[in-house]
Amino acid sequence: MTRQNFARLAASAGLAALLAGCSTDAPLASTGAPAAAPAEAASASPEELLARMSLERKVAQIIQPDIGSITPEDVRRYRFGTILNGGNSGPYGDDKGPASDWLKLADEFWEASTAPLPGDEPVIPALWATDAVHGHANVIGATVFPHNIALGATGDADLIRRIGAATAIEIEVTGIDWTFAPTIAVARDDRWGRTYESYSEDPKLVSRLGAAMVEGLQGRPDEPGFLGAGKVAATAKHFFGDGGTAQGVDQGDVNGDLAELMAIHAAPYPAAIGAGVASVMASFNSINGAKMHGNAPLLTGELRGNLGFEGLVVGDWNGHGQVKGCTNGDCPQALLAGLDVYMVPENWKELHASLLRQVKDGTIPMSRLDEAVLRVLRLKQQLGIFDGEVKPSARPYGGKWELLGSAEHRAVAREAVAKSQVLLKNHGVLPLKPGARIEVAGSAADNIPQQAGGWSVTWQGGGDLTAEHFPGATSIYAGIAAAAREAGGEAVLAKGGEAAGKPDVAIVVFGEEPYAEFVGDRKDLAFRDEEGLNLLKAYRAKGVPTVAVFLSGRPLWVNRELNAADAFVAAWLPGSEGAGVADVLFGARPATGRLSFSWPAHCEGTPVNGPEGALFARGYGLDLDQAGGPGVLDETCNALTADHGAAWFASGRLGNTVQAVADNAVLPDLRGVGNGITATGIDRKAQEDARRIAFAPGAKLALTGPESSAGWRITYQVTERPKAAVTVSADGTALDITQRLAVAAGKGWREMVLTSDCLGKVGDKLAFASKGKFAIEISEIARDERAAETECSF
Ligand code: BGC
Ligand code: BGC
C-alpha cells in the first residue's frame, strides 16, 4: 500500500470510529488501534478473519436485509454480510430505475462495507443477491429468458448452461454477485402459483437441468474460472418440498412419508450439490406440519448429513418468522436448525439485537454462529471478492453495458423460445406458408410484459409495465411480422380481430396474466378468460384457419380453445425474445419442444402429474410435419359455472373478473398510483396479502365485479383518520361513513358489512369517495349471500 493510500484509509477509519462513538445504535467494537487496511483480508484465511471479528460483526454477517430498507450508512455501521433486492426493490427506491443505478448503488454498498475499521478488525465486503430467475430480469434492458417450465420443454442441458452463463455476465455488469436461482422444485400440482419456476414434474429432468443451470451460472468446480469473473454464486431453491404442498398452496404443508417425499422433492439436490452450487435456500413450506426454517432434522440432518452439502444455507424472505415461536426479528430456532443466513428484509435491526443477546446468553452456541459466519466468508473467498479489493464497477464485467441484453445473449434466448414451443395440435396449418397474409389477434400478441410473466422488472410482472420497460425486446407479433415479410407475405396486428378482409390464416395470442408466488395460486385449472376463445370462434366462423398461441405459466384446461383452433401451440412465458415463436410457426426451426408436465384433461383441481387425468402425457409434442392432436374434447367444467364472484379481493389478488379503478386509471390487483389513489401492497398474514389505500382529497376508488344481490364483507383497518367526508355507494345512494371510519381509526383490523340495507340497490359495483386525506388498509373484500339479508355494520 502506498503511503498516500494509508493516510486516506487512516483518516476515514478515524471518521468511522467517530461515527461509531456518537451513534446510539452502532454495534461497533472498541477503537484505538490503527486502521486495518482492507487489502489485508485478501491473504488471510476465513478462519483467521473470523478470529479477528467482533461478535457484533459476526452476527451482521448472517443478516441479509433488503436494499429497500437499508442505506449505505447502515451497511457501514453494521457491516451486513449480504444484502438482497426483493422483486419489488430497486436502486434508490425505484424498481424501474436505469441499469446504471444498480451498479452505482452496488459501488456505494461496496464502499460502505469496505470502509476501514478501527482496531484489528478485518474488513469484509458485502455480497449482493438478486432473483435472476429467468435472466437478470429485475433490471431494465436485460435479456429476459423463458421461465423454467419452458426450459423444461427444451430438455436441452447445454442450452440451459449457456443461459446460465449469459445471465451471470449480465448480473456482473450491474455489480451483483449472487442469484437466487435455479429453482429446482418438482411441481406436482399445477394450481401452485410457482409452477412456471419448475422445470418439470419429473425429478430426473429437474436434476439434469438444474445442475446445468448451476454450471452455467458458476462455472464448473473442476475447471478454471469457477466462480470467477463473469460467474456468480447460484442458489438451489427451495429446500425442500416447495412443489409438493397440499392443493398446490404456496408456502403450504407437504404431507406424507418422508423418504417418499425426499425421493421426489429432494431428488434434484444431489445433482446441484454435485455441480458445486454455492448456496441452498430453505423453503417456506412445512413438511408434515414442521416449517423448514426451523427443521433441524431436515436442514442439518438431511441436507448437511446425508446430502453432504457444505455451502451456505440462506433463508427465504422472513421464512424464519413463520417458525413456531419466532418473529421476523427474533428467531434463534432457525440458526439452531441449520440456517446460515437470515433473509430479513426489514426487521434486521431487531434481529441483530436479538441474535447478539442470544449468543451472549448462551441460547446460541458460539460454535454455531462461527460455523455460519465461516460459510459466508468462504463463499466470499471463493467468489474472489477479497482479491484486489475492487469495487463492482471496476471488475472485469462491471459497467460493460454492451453485454446487458447483448445480441449474443438475445440469440440464446430466442433459441430457447423456439426450442420450448410445444405443438399440441396441428390440422395442416403449420408451418405457415410462404407469402401468407396473416392476421395476428389477441391482447397478448403485442404485449411484452405479458410474455415475460412474473419476476420481470417487478415481482409480479405485468400491471403497469409496458414495452418501454423492456428495451430491445421483441413481441410475438413483431417476430411474426418480420418472419412473414421475409417469407414474402404480410402480417397485420388486429388485436380484436377487427381488421378488414379475410386473411389466409389468423394467429390468436392469448393466455394468463403475469403473477408470482402465492398470487398465482388457483383453486382449479380452468382457463377462464374468453378473449382468445371468442377470437378463435370468430375467425372460424369467417372460414379463416387459426393458430392458437397460448401463453401460460402452467398447463391449464383449455379444451374449448383446443376445439376452436386448427393448430395450438403452448408457448409458455417466452420472455423478451418473442421472435422465437415465429421461428417455429414458419418452420425456420423445427418444433422440438416436448411437455415436461402432463396436460390436464379436466379443469377440476386434481393433481395432474402422471398419466391419469392427462390429456397429453409428459413428453408429448408434435413435429411440424406431423398432423395430429386430440379429437373433439369435452367442454364441461363445473368450476367455470360455479360462483367465482365470491372473493373480490383476497390473498393479495382481485377476483378473476373484478376490476379496481381510480377514476379511469385501472389498478391491477388493487395496486398502483392513479388519480389521487395510492394503493400499495402490505403484509397482514402473508407477504403483500393486503393493501394500504391512501386517498388524496377528492379521490375515488371503484370496484366492479360479477352482478349479485349479495352484500359485501370487507376486512379493514383505518390507519389515517378521514379529514373530510368519506362516502360509499353501490348503484344507488351515497352513504356517508366518515363517522364510522373515524371511530375505527387506529383500532386494528375489523369487518364492515355493506348490504342493500344501507346502500339501496346493490349490483356489480362498489365505490368509495373521499373529500379529504384518508388511508384504509384492506385484506379482504368478499361477496357474501348471507350478508344480503343483514344490516350494515362497521
Ligand atoms: C418476494 C419479494 C417481494 C416481496 C414483497 C417476496 O415474496 O420474493 O421479492 O418483493 O415478497 O413483499
Ligand atoms: C421467494 C424466493 C426469493 C425471495 C427473494 C421469496 O419470497 O420465495 O424464491 O428468492 O423471496 O426475493
PDB file of N, CA, C and O in Angstrom, residues 27-30 36 40-41 44-63 75 77-82 113 117-126 352 356 359-360 366 369-378 380 386:
ATOM      1  N   PRO A  27     -23.362  -0.976  16.400  1.00  0.00           N
ATOM      2  CA  PRO A  27     -22.879  -2.171  17.070  1.00  0.00           C
ATOM      3  C   PRO A  27     -21.382  -2.325  16.835  1.00  0.00           C
ATOM      4  O   PRO A  27     -20.924  -3.296  16.273  1.00  0.00           O
ATOM      5  N   LEU A  28     -20.623  -1.359  17.222  1.00  0.00           N
ATOM      6  CA  LEU A  28     -19.204  -1.404  16.910  1.00  0.00           C
ATOM      7  C   LEU A  28     -18.378  -1.830  18.110  1.00  0.00           C
ATOM      8  O   LEU A  28     -18.712  -1.562  19.253  1.00  0.00           O
ATOM      9  N   ALA A  29     -17.280  -2.477  17.797  1.00  0.00           N
ATOM     10  CA  ALA A  29     -16.383  -2.897  18.860  1.00  0.00           C
ATOM     11  C   ALA A  29     -15.476  -1.736  19.246  1.00  0.00           C
ATOM     12  O   ALA A  29     -15.594  -0.638  18.724  1.00  0.00           O
ATOM     13  N   SER A  30     -14.556  -1.998  20.138  1.00  0.00           N
ATOM     14  CA  SER A  30     -13.719  -0.933  20.681  1.00  0.00           C
ATOM     15  C   SER A  30     -12.810  -0.355  19.606  1.00  0.00           C
ATOM     16  O   SER A  30     -12.587  -0.932  18.557  1.00  0.00           O
ATOM     17  N   ALA A  36      -7.117  -1.180  10.087  1.00  0.00           N
ATOM     18  CA  ALA A  36      -6.747  -2.380   9.344  1.00  0.00           C
ATOM     19  C   ALA A  36      -7.056  -2.073   7.888  1.00  0.00           C
ATOM     20  O   ALA A  36      -8.155  -1.651   7.555  1.00  0.00           O
ATOM     21  N   GLU A  40      -5.673  -6.350   3.516  1.00  0.00           N
ATOM     22  CA  GLU A  40      -5.221  -7.425   4.387  1.00  0.00           C
ATOM     23  C   GLU A  40      -6.064  -8.688   4.246  1.00  0.00           C
ATOM     24  O   GLU A  40      -5.560  -9.791   4.356  1.00  0.00           O
ATOM     25  N   ALA A  41      -7.354  -8.451   4.058  1.00  0.00           N
ATOM     26  CA  ALA A  41      -8.265  -9.592   4.020  1.00  0.00           C
ATOM     27  C   ALA A  41      -7.915 -10.574   2.907  1.00  0.00           C
ATOM     28  O   ALA A  41      -8.190 -11.756   3.001  1.00  0.00           O
ATOM     29  N   ALA A  44      -5.623 -13.401   4.100  1.00  0.00           N
ATOM     30  CA  ALA A  44      -5.989 -14.162   5.298  1.00  0.00           C
ATOM     31  C   ALA A  44      -6.995 -15.261   4.965  1.00  0.00           C
ATOM     32  O   ALA A  44      -7.808 -15.122   4.054  1.00  0.00           O
ATOM     33  N   SER A  45      -6.968 -16.355   5.718  1.00  0.00           N
ATOM     34  CA  SER A  45      -7.954 -17.411   5.527  1.00  0.00           C
ATOM     35  C   SER A  45      -9.241 -17.008   6.235  1.00  0.00           C
ATOM     36  O   SER A  45      -9.225 -16.179   7.146  1.00  0.00           O
ATOM     37  N   PRO A  46     -10.387 -17.589   5.823  1.00  0.00           N
ATOM     38  CA  PRO A  46     -11.643 -17.276   6.508  1.00  0.00           C
ATOM     39  C   PRO A  46     -11.521 -17.491   8.023  1.00  0.00           C
ATOM     40  O   PRO A  46     -12.058 -16.695   8.802  1.00  0.00           O
ATOM     41  N   GLU A  47     -10.815 -18.525   8.421  1.00  0.00           N
ATOM     42  CA  GLU A  47     -10.666 -18.809   9.861  1.00  0.00           C
ATOM     43  C   GLU A  47      -9.911 -17.675  10.559  1.00  0.00           C
ATOM     44  O   GLU A  47     -10.275 -17.263  11.655  1.00  0.00           O
ATOM     45  N   GLU A  48      -8.852 -17.190   9.903  1.00  0.00           N
ATOM     46  CA  GLU A  48      -8.097 -16.086  10.506  1.00  0.00           C
ATOM     47  C   GLU A  48      -8.949 -14.830  10.609  1.00  0.00           C
ATOM     48  O   GLU A  48      -8.907 -14.110  11.596  1.00  0.00           O
ATOM     49  N   LEU A  49      -9.725 -14.578   9.562  1.00  0.00           N
ATOM     50  CA  LEU A  49     -10.593 -13.396   9.587  1.00  0.00           C
ATOM     51  C   LEU A  49     -11.608 -13.519  10.717  1.00  0.00           C
ATOM     52  O   LEU A  49     -11.816 -12.589  11.493  1.00  0.00           O
ATOM     53  N   LEU A  50     -12.192 -14.690  10.815  1.00  0.00           N
ATOM     54  CA  LEU A  50     -13.208 -14.928  11.848  1.00  0.00           C
ATOM     55  C   LEU A  50     -12.636 -14.650  13.236  1.00  0.00           C
ATOM     56  O   LEU A  50     -13.291 -14.017  14.076  1.00  0.00           O
ATOM     57  N   ALA A  51     -11.422 -15.093  13.449  1.00  0.00           N
ATOM     58  CA  ALA A  51     -10.809 -14.955  14.766  1.00  0.00           C
ATOM     59  C   ALA A  51     -10.649 -13.493  15.164  1.00  0.00           C
ATOM     60  O   ALA A  51     -10.581 -13.183  16.352  1.00  0.00           O
ATOM     61  N   ARG A  52     -10.602 -12.626  14.169  1.00  0.00           N
ATOM     62  CA  ARG A  52     -10.404 -11.202  14.486  1.00  0.00           C
ATOM     63  C   ARG A  52     -11.693 -10.391  14.475  1.00  0.00           C
ATOM     64  O   ARG A  52     -11.668  -9.174  14.635  1.00  0.00           O
ATOM     65  N   MET A  53     -12.821 -11.066  14.273  1.00  0.00           N
ATOM     66  CA  MET A  53     -14.082 -10.316  14.186  1.00  0.00           C
ATOM     67  C   MET A  53     -14.737 -10.138  15.547  1.00  0.00           C
ATOM     68  O   MET A  53     -14.713 -11.045  16.373  1.00  0.00           O
ATOM     69  N   SER A  54     -15.378  -8.986  15.703  1.00  0.00           N
ATOM     70  CA  SER A  54     -16.155  -8.762  16.927  1.00  0.00           C
ATOM     71  C   SER A  54     -17.453  -9.563  16.836  1.00  0.00           C
ATOM     72  O   SER A  54     -17.902  -9.909  15.734  1.00  0.00           O
ATOM     73  N   LEU A  55     -18.030  -9.829  17.974  1.00  0.00           N
ATOM     74  CA  LEU A  55     -19.295 -10.572  17.988  1.00  0.00           C
ATOM     75  C   LEU A  55     -20.372  -9.832  17.172  1.00  0.00           C
ATOM     76  O   LEU A  55     -21.127 -10.443  16.417  1.00  0.00           O
ATOM     77  N   GLU A  56     -20.402  -8.508  17.329  1.00  0.00           N
ATOM     78  CA  GLU A  56     -21.407  -7.708  16.614  1.00  0.00           C
ATOM     79  C   GLU A  56     -21.316  -7.937  15.108  1.00  0.00           C
ATOM     80  O   GLU A  56     -22.310  -8.075  14.413  1.00  0.00           O
ATOM     81  N   ARG A  57     -20.083  -7.952  14.621  1.00  0.00           N
ATOM     82  CA  ARG A  57     -19.902  -8.070  13.163  1.00  0.00           C
ATOM     83  C   ARG A  57     -20.061  -9.507  12.684  1.00  0.00           C
ATOM     84  O   ARG A  57     -20.408  -9.734  11.536  1.00  0.00           O
ATOM     85  N   LYS A  58     -19.803 -10.439  13.567  1.00  0.00           N
ATOM     86  CA  LYS A  58     -20.107 -11.829  13.181  1.00  0.00           C
ATOM     87  C   LYS A  58     -21.612 -11.954  12.957  1.00  0.00           C
ATOM     88  O   LYS A  58     -22.066 -12.515  11.957  1.00  0.00           O
ATOM     89  N   VAL A  59     -22.373 -11.442  13.904  1.00  0.00           N
ATOM     90  CA  VAL A  59     -23.831 -11.526  13.787  1.00  0.00           C
ATOM     91  C   VAL A  59     -24.303 -10.836  12.502  1.00  0.00           C
ATOM     92  O   VAL A  59     -25.150 -11.351  11.775  1.00  0.00           O
ATOM     93  N   ALA A  60     -23.687  -9.702  12.193  1.00  0.00           N
ATOM     94  CA  ALA A  60     -24.104  -8.964  10.986  1.00  0.00           C
ATOM     95  C   ALA A  60     -23.820  -9.758   9.716  1.00  0.00           C
ATOM     96  O   ALA A  60     -24.508  -9.589   8.703  1.00  0.00           O
ATOM     97  N   GLN A  61     -22.821 -10.626   9.744  1.00  0.00           N
ATOM     98  CA  GLN A  61     -22.519 -11.425   8.547  1.00  0.00           C
ATOM     99  C   GLN A  61     -23.671 -12.345   8.169  1.00  0.00           C
ATOM    100  O   GLN A  61     -23.810 -12.738   7.026  1.00  0.00           O
ATOM    101  N   ILE A  62     -24.469 -12.731   9.155  1.00  0.00           N
ATOM    102  CA  ILE A  62     -25.527 -13.708   8.841  1.00  0.00           C
ATOM    103  C   ILE A  62     -26.906 -13.042   8.700  1.00  0.00           C
ATOM    104  O   ILE A  62     -27.929 -13.702   8.698  1.00  0.00           O
ATOM    105  N   ILE A  63     -26.881 -11.728   8.560  1.00  0.00           N
ATOM    106  CA  ILE A  63     -28.132 -10.984   8.390  1.00  0.00           C
ATOM    107  C   ILE A  63     -28.195 -10.397   6.992  1.00  0.00           C
ATOM    108  O   ILE A  63     -27.260  -9.739   6.554  1.00  0.00           O
ATOM    109  N   VAL A  75     -25.055   0.015   6.160  1.00  0.00           N
ATOM    110  CA  VAL A  75     -24.082  -1.026   5.812  1.00  0.00           C
ATOM    111  C   VAL A  75     -22.733  -0.709   6.467  1.00  0.00           C
ATOM    112  O   VAL A  75     -22.070  -1.574   7.035  1.00  0.00           O
ATOM    113  N   ARG A  77     -22.224   0.944   9.125  1.00  0.00           N
ATOM    114  CA  ARG A  77     -22.311   0.777  10.574  1.00  0.00           C
ATOM    115  C   ARG A  77     -22.350  -0.680  11.010  1.00  0.00           C
ATOM    116  O   ARG A  77     -21.637  -1.104  11.892  1.00  0.00           O
ATOM    117  N   TYR A  78     -23.244  -1.415  10.356  1.00  0.00           N
ATOM    118  CA  TYR A  78     -23.475  -2.791  10.813  1.00  0.00           C
ATOM    119  C   TYR A  78     -22.566  -3.805  10.140  1.00  0.00           C
ATOM    120  O   TYR A  78     -22.272  -4.826  10.697  1.00  0.00           O
ATOM    121  N   ARG A  79     -22.185  -3.534   8.895  1.00  0.00           N
ATOM    122  CA  ARG A  79     -21.377  -4.457   8.096  1.00  0.00           C
ATOM    123  C   ARG A  79     -22.103  -5.788   7.877  1.00  0.00           C
ATOM    124  O   ARG A  79     -21.602  -6.869   8.233  1.00  0.00           O
ATOM    125  N   PHE A  80     -23.296  -5.703   7.293  1.00  0.00           N
ATOM    126  CA  PHE A  80     -24.017  -6.927   6.939  1.00  0.00           C
ATOM    127  C   PHE A  80     -23.156  -7.777   6.011  1.00  0.00           C
ATOM    128  O   PHE A  80     -22.464  -7.244   5.153  1.00  0.00           O
ATOM    129  N   GLY A  81     -23.277  -9.071   6.169  1.00  0.00           N
ATOM    130  CA  GLY A  81     -22.516  -9.953   5.302  1.00  0.00           C
ATOM    131  C   GLY A  81     -23.038  -9.928   3.879  1.00  0.00           C
ATOM    132  O   GLY A  81     -22.289  -9.970   2.906  1.00  0.00           O
ATOM    133  N   THR A  82     -24.380  -9.883   3.769  1.00  0.00           N
ATOM    134  CA  THR A  82     -25.005  -9.919   2.455  1.00  0.00           C
ATOM    135  C   THR A  82     -26.251  -9.044   2.454  1.00  0.00           C
ATOM    136  O   THR A  82     -26.810  -8.755   3.515  1.00  0.00           O
ATOM    137  N   SER A 113     -19.243  -1.054   2.862  1.00  0.00           N
ATOM    138  CA  SER A 113     -18.884  -2.276   3.586  1.00  0.00           C
ATOM    139  C   SER A 113     -17.372  -2.463   3.691  1.00  0.00           C
ATOM    140  O   SER A 113     -16.911  -3.293   4.465  1.00  0.00           O
ATOM    141  N   LEU A 117     -11.904  -0.211   9.319  1.00  0.00           N
ATOM    142  CA  LEU A 117     -12.428  -0.391  10.668  1.00  0.00           C
ATOM    143  C   LEU A 117     -11.318  -0.128  11.672  1.00  0.00           C
ATOM    144  O   LEU A 117     -10.151  -0.366  11.375  1.00  0.00           O
ATOM    145  N   PRO A 118     -11.699   0.315  12.830  1.00  0.00           N
ATOM    146  CA  PRO A 118     -10.682   0.523  13.859  1.00  0.00           C
ATOM    147  C   PRO A 118     -10.180  -0.821  14.393  1.00  0.00           C
ATOM    148  O   PRO A 118     -10.838  -1.840  14.220  1.00  0.00           O
ATOM    149  N   GLY A 119      -9.048  -0.777  15.043  1.00  0.00           N
ATOM    150  CA  GLY A 119      -8.526  -1.984  15.683  1.00  0.00           C
ATOM    151  C   GLY A 119      -8.054  -2.982  14.649  1.00  0.00           C
ATOM    152  O   GLY A 119      -7.747  -2.634  13.512  1.00  0.00           O
ATOM    153  N   ASP A 120      -8.071  -4.217  15.019  1.00  0.00           N
ATOM    154  CA  ASP A 120      -7.551  -5.274  14.164  1.00  0.00           C
ATOM    155  C   ASP A 120      -8.671  -5.934  13.366  1.00  0.00           C
ATOM    156  O   ASP A 120      -8.502  -6.969  12.752  1.00  0.00           O
ATOM    157  N   GLU A 121      -9.855  -5.324  13.406  1.00  0.00           N
ATOM    158  CA  GLU A 121     -10.996  -5.989  12.761  1.00  0.00           C
ATOM    159  C   GLU A 121     -10.851  -6.063  11.257  1.00  0.00           C
ATOM    160  O   GLU A 121     -10.561  -5.061  10.604  1.00  0.00           O
ATOM    161  N   PRO A 122     -11.096  -7.218  10.695  1.00  0.00           N
ATOM    162  CA  PRO A 122     -10.959  -7.324   9.239  1.00  0.00           C
ATOM    163  C   PRO A 122     -12.124  -6.649   8.525  1.00  0.00           C
ATOM    164  O   PRO A 122     -13.239  -6.605   9.036  1.00  0.00           O
ATOM    165  N   VAL A 123     -11.814  -6.153   7.362  1.00  0.00           N
ATOM    166  CA  VAL A 123     -12.834  -5.507   6.542  1.00  0.00           C
ATOM    167  C   VAL A 123     -13.365  -6.546   5.551  1.00  0.00           C
ATOM    168  O   VAL A 123     -12.607  -7.138   4.807  1.00  0.00           O
ATOM    169  N   ILE A 124     -14.670  -6.777   5.593  1.00  0.00           N
ATOM    170  CA  ILE A 124     -15.258  -7.857   4.779  1.00  0.00           C
ATOM    171  C   ILE A 124     -16.301  -7.264   3.840  1.00  0.00           C
ATOM    172  O   ILE A 124     -17.367  -6.833   4.294  1.00  0.00           O
ATOM    173  N   PRO A 125     -16.063  -7.247   2.547  1.00  0.00           N
ATOM    174  CA  PRO A 125     -17.064  -6.676   1.631  1.00  0.00           C
ATOM    175  C   PRO A 125     -18.395  -7.437   1.698  1.00  0.00           C
ATOM    176  O   PRO A 125     -18.404  -8.649   1.929  1.00  0.00           O
ATOM    177  N   ALA A 126     -19.482  -6.709   1.502  1.00  0.00           N
ATOM    178  CA  ALA A 126     -20.809  -7.345   1.493  1.00  0.00           C
ATOM    179  C   ALA A 126     -21.097  -7.925   0.109  1.00  0.00           C
ATOM    180  O   ALA A 126     -20.628  -7.408  -0.891  1.00  0.00           O
ATOM    181  N   HIS A 352     -30.701  -8.330  14.640  1.00  0.00           N
ATOM    182  CA  HIS A 352     -29.299  -8.195  15.053  1.00  0.00           C
ATOM    183  C   HIS A 352     -29.228  -8.162  16.579  1.00  0.00           C
ATOM    184  O   HIS A 352     -28.422  -8.857  17.200  1.00  0.00           O
ATOM    185  N   LEU A 356     -27.602 -11.162  18.933  1.00  0.00           N
ATOM    186  CA  LEU A 356     -26.472 -10.769  19.784  1.00  0.00           C
ATOM    187  C   LEU A 356     -26.721 -11.205  21.231  1.00  0.00           C
ATOM    188  O   LEU A 356     -25.883 -11.826  21.881  1.00  0.00           O
ATOM    189  N   VAL A 359     -26.565 -15.033  21.612  1.00  0.00           N
ATOM    190  CA  VAL A 359     -25.218 -15.625  21.640  1.00  0.00           C
ATOM    191  C   VAL A 359     -24.597 -15.333  23.014  1.00  0.00           C
ATOM    192  O   VAL A 359     -23.985 -16.197  23.637  1.00  0.00           O
ATOM    193  N   LYS A 360     -24.830 -14.123  23.493  1.00  0.00           N
ATOM    194  CA  LYS A 360     -24.252 -13.750  24.796  1.00  0.00           C
ATOM    195  C   LYS A 360     -24.803 -14.603  25.921  1.00  0.00           C
ATOM    196  O   LYS A 360     -24.078 -14.999  26.823  1.00  0.00           O
ATOM    197  N   MET A 366     -21.620 -20.274  20.454  1.00  0.00           N
ATOM    198  CA  MET A 366     -20.704 -19.513  19.591  1.00  0.00           C
ATOM    199  C   MET A 366     -20.261 -20.358  18.403  1.00  0.00           C
ATOM    200  O   MET A 366     -20.093 -19.859  17.293  1.00  0.00           O
ATOM    201  N   LEU A 369     -22.700 -20.043  15.535  1.00  0.00           N
ATOM    202  CA  LEU A 369     -22.557 -18.746  14.867  1.00  0.00           C
ATOM    203  C   LEU A 369     -21.294 -18.753  14.012  1.00  0.00           C
ATOM    204  O   LEU A 369     -21.317 -18.365  12.841  1.00  0.00           O
ATOM    205  N   ASP A 370     -20.209 -19.221  14.583  1.00  0.00           N
ATOM    206  CA  ASP A 370     -18.930 -19.217  13.855  1.00  0.00           C
ATOM    207  C   ASP A 370     -19.031 -20.040  12.571  1.00  0.00           C
ATOM    208  O   ASP A 370     -18.515 -19.651  11.522  1.00  0.00           O
ATOM    209  N   GLU A 371     -19.696 -21.175  12.695  1.00  0.00           N
ATOM    210  CA  GLU A 371     -19.829 -22.037  11.523  1.00  0.00           C
ATOM    211  C   GLU A 371     -20.595 -21.305  10.408  1.00  0.00           C
ATOM    212  O   GLU A 371     -20.183 -21.330   9.234  1.00  0.00           O
ATOM    213  N   ALA A 372     -21.672 -20.636  10.793  1.00  0.00           N
ATOM    214  CA  ALA A 372     -22.472 -19.898   9.795  1.00  0.00           C
ATOM    215  C   ALA A 372     -21.641 -18.776   9.180  1.00  0.00           C
ATOM    216  O   ALA A 372     -21.629 -18.588   7.953  1.00  0.00           O
ATOM    217  N   VAL A 373     -20.935 -18.038  10.016  1.00  0.00           N
ATOM    218  CA  VAL A 373     -20.128 -16.921   9.507  1.00  0.00           C
ATOM    219  C   VAL A 373     -19.041 -17.442   8.571  1.00  0.00           C
ATOM    220  O   VAL A 373     -18.792 -16.872   7.500  1.00  0.00           O
ATOM    221  N   LEU A 374     -18.431 -18.540   8.947  1.00  0.00           N
ATOM    222  CA  LEU A 374     -17.379 -19.110   8.103  1.00  0.00           C
ATOM    223  C   LEU A 374     -17.904 -19.455   6.718  1.00  0.00           C
ATOM    224  O   LEU A 374     -17.217 -19.274   5.715  1.00  0.00           O
ATOM    225  N   ARG A 375     -19.133 -19.925   6.669  1.00  0.00           N
ATOM    226  CA  ARG A 375     -19.698 -20.273   5.358  1.00  0.00           C
ATOM    227  C   ARG A 375     -19.858 -19.027   4.500  1.00  0.00           C
ATOM    228  O   ARG A 375     -19.645 -19.058   3.291  1.00  0.00           O
ATOM    229  N   VAL A 376     -20.241 -17.927   5.140  1.00  0.00           N
ATOM    230  CA  VAL A 376     -20.373 -16.671   4.386  1.00  0.00           C
ATOM    231  C   VAL A 376     -18.984 -16.232   3.904  1.00  0.00           C
ATOM    232  O   VAL A 376     -18.795 -15.871   2.731  1.00  0.00           O
ATOM    233  N   LEU A 377     -18.008 -16.300   4.802  1.00  0.00           N
ATOM    234  CA  LEU A 377     -16.656 -15.857   4.431  1.00  0.00           C
ATOM    235  C   LEU A 377     -16.062 -16.734   3.335  1.00  0.00           C
ATOM    236  O   LEU A 377     -15.412 -16.249   2.416  1.00  0.00           O
ATOM    237  N   ARG A 378     -16.323 -18.022   3.425  1.00  0.00           N
ATOM    238  CA  ARG A 378     -15.781 -18.923   2.396  1.00  0.00           C
ATOM    239  C   ARG A 378     -16.374 -18.618   1.028  1.00  0.00           C
ATOM    240  O   ARG A 378     -15.686 -18.645   0.024  1.00  0.00           O
ATOM    241  N   LYS A 380     -17.387 -15.777   0.022  1.00  0.00           N
ATOM    242  CA  LYS A 380     -16.760 -14.535  -0.457  1.00  0.00           C
ATOM    243  C   LYS A 380     -15.363 -14.812  -0.998  1.00  0.00           C
ATOM    244  O   LYS A 380     -14.958 -14.253  -2.016  1.00  0.00           O
ATOM    245  N   PHE A 386     -12.343 -10.752  -2.088  1.00  0.00           N
ATOM    246  CA  PHE A 386     -11.258 -10.151  -1.295  1.00  0.00           C
ATOM    247  C   PHE A 386     -10.066  -9.788  -2.191  1.00  0.00           C
ATOM    248  O   PHE A 386      -9.290  -8.919  -1.874  1.00  0.00           O
TER     249      PHE A 386
END
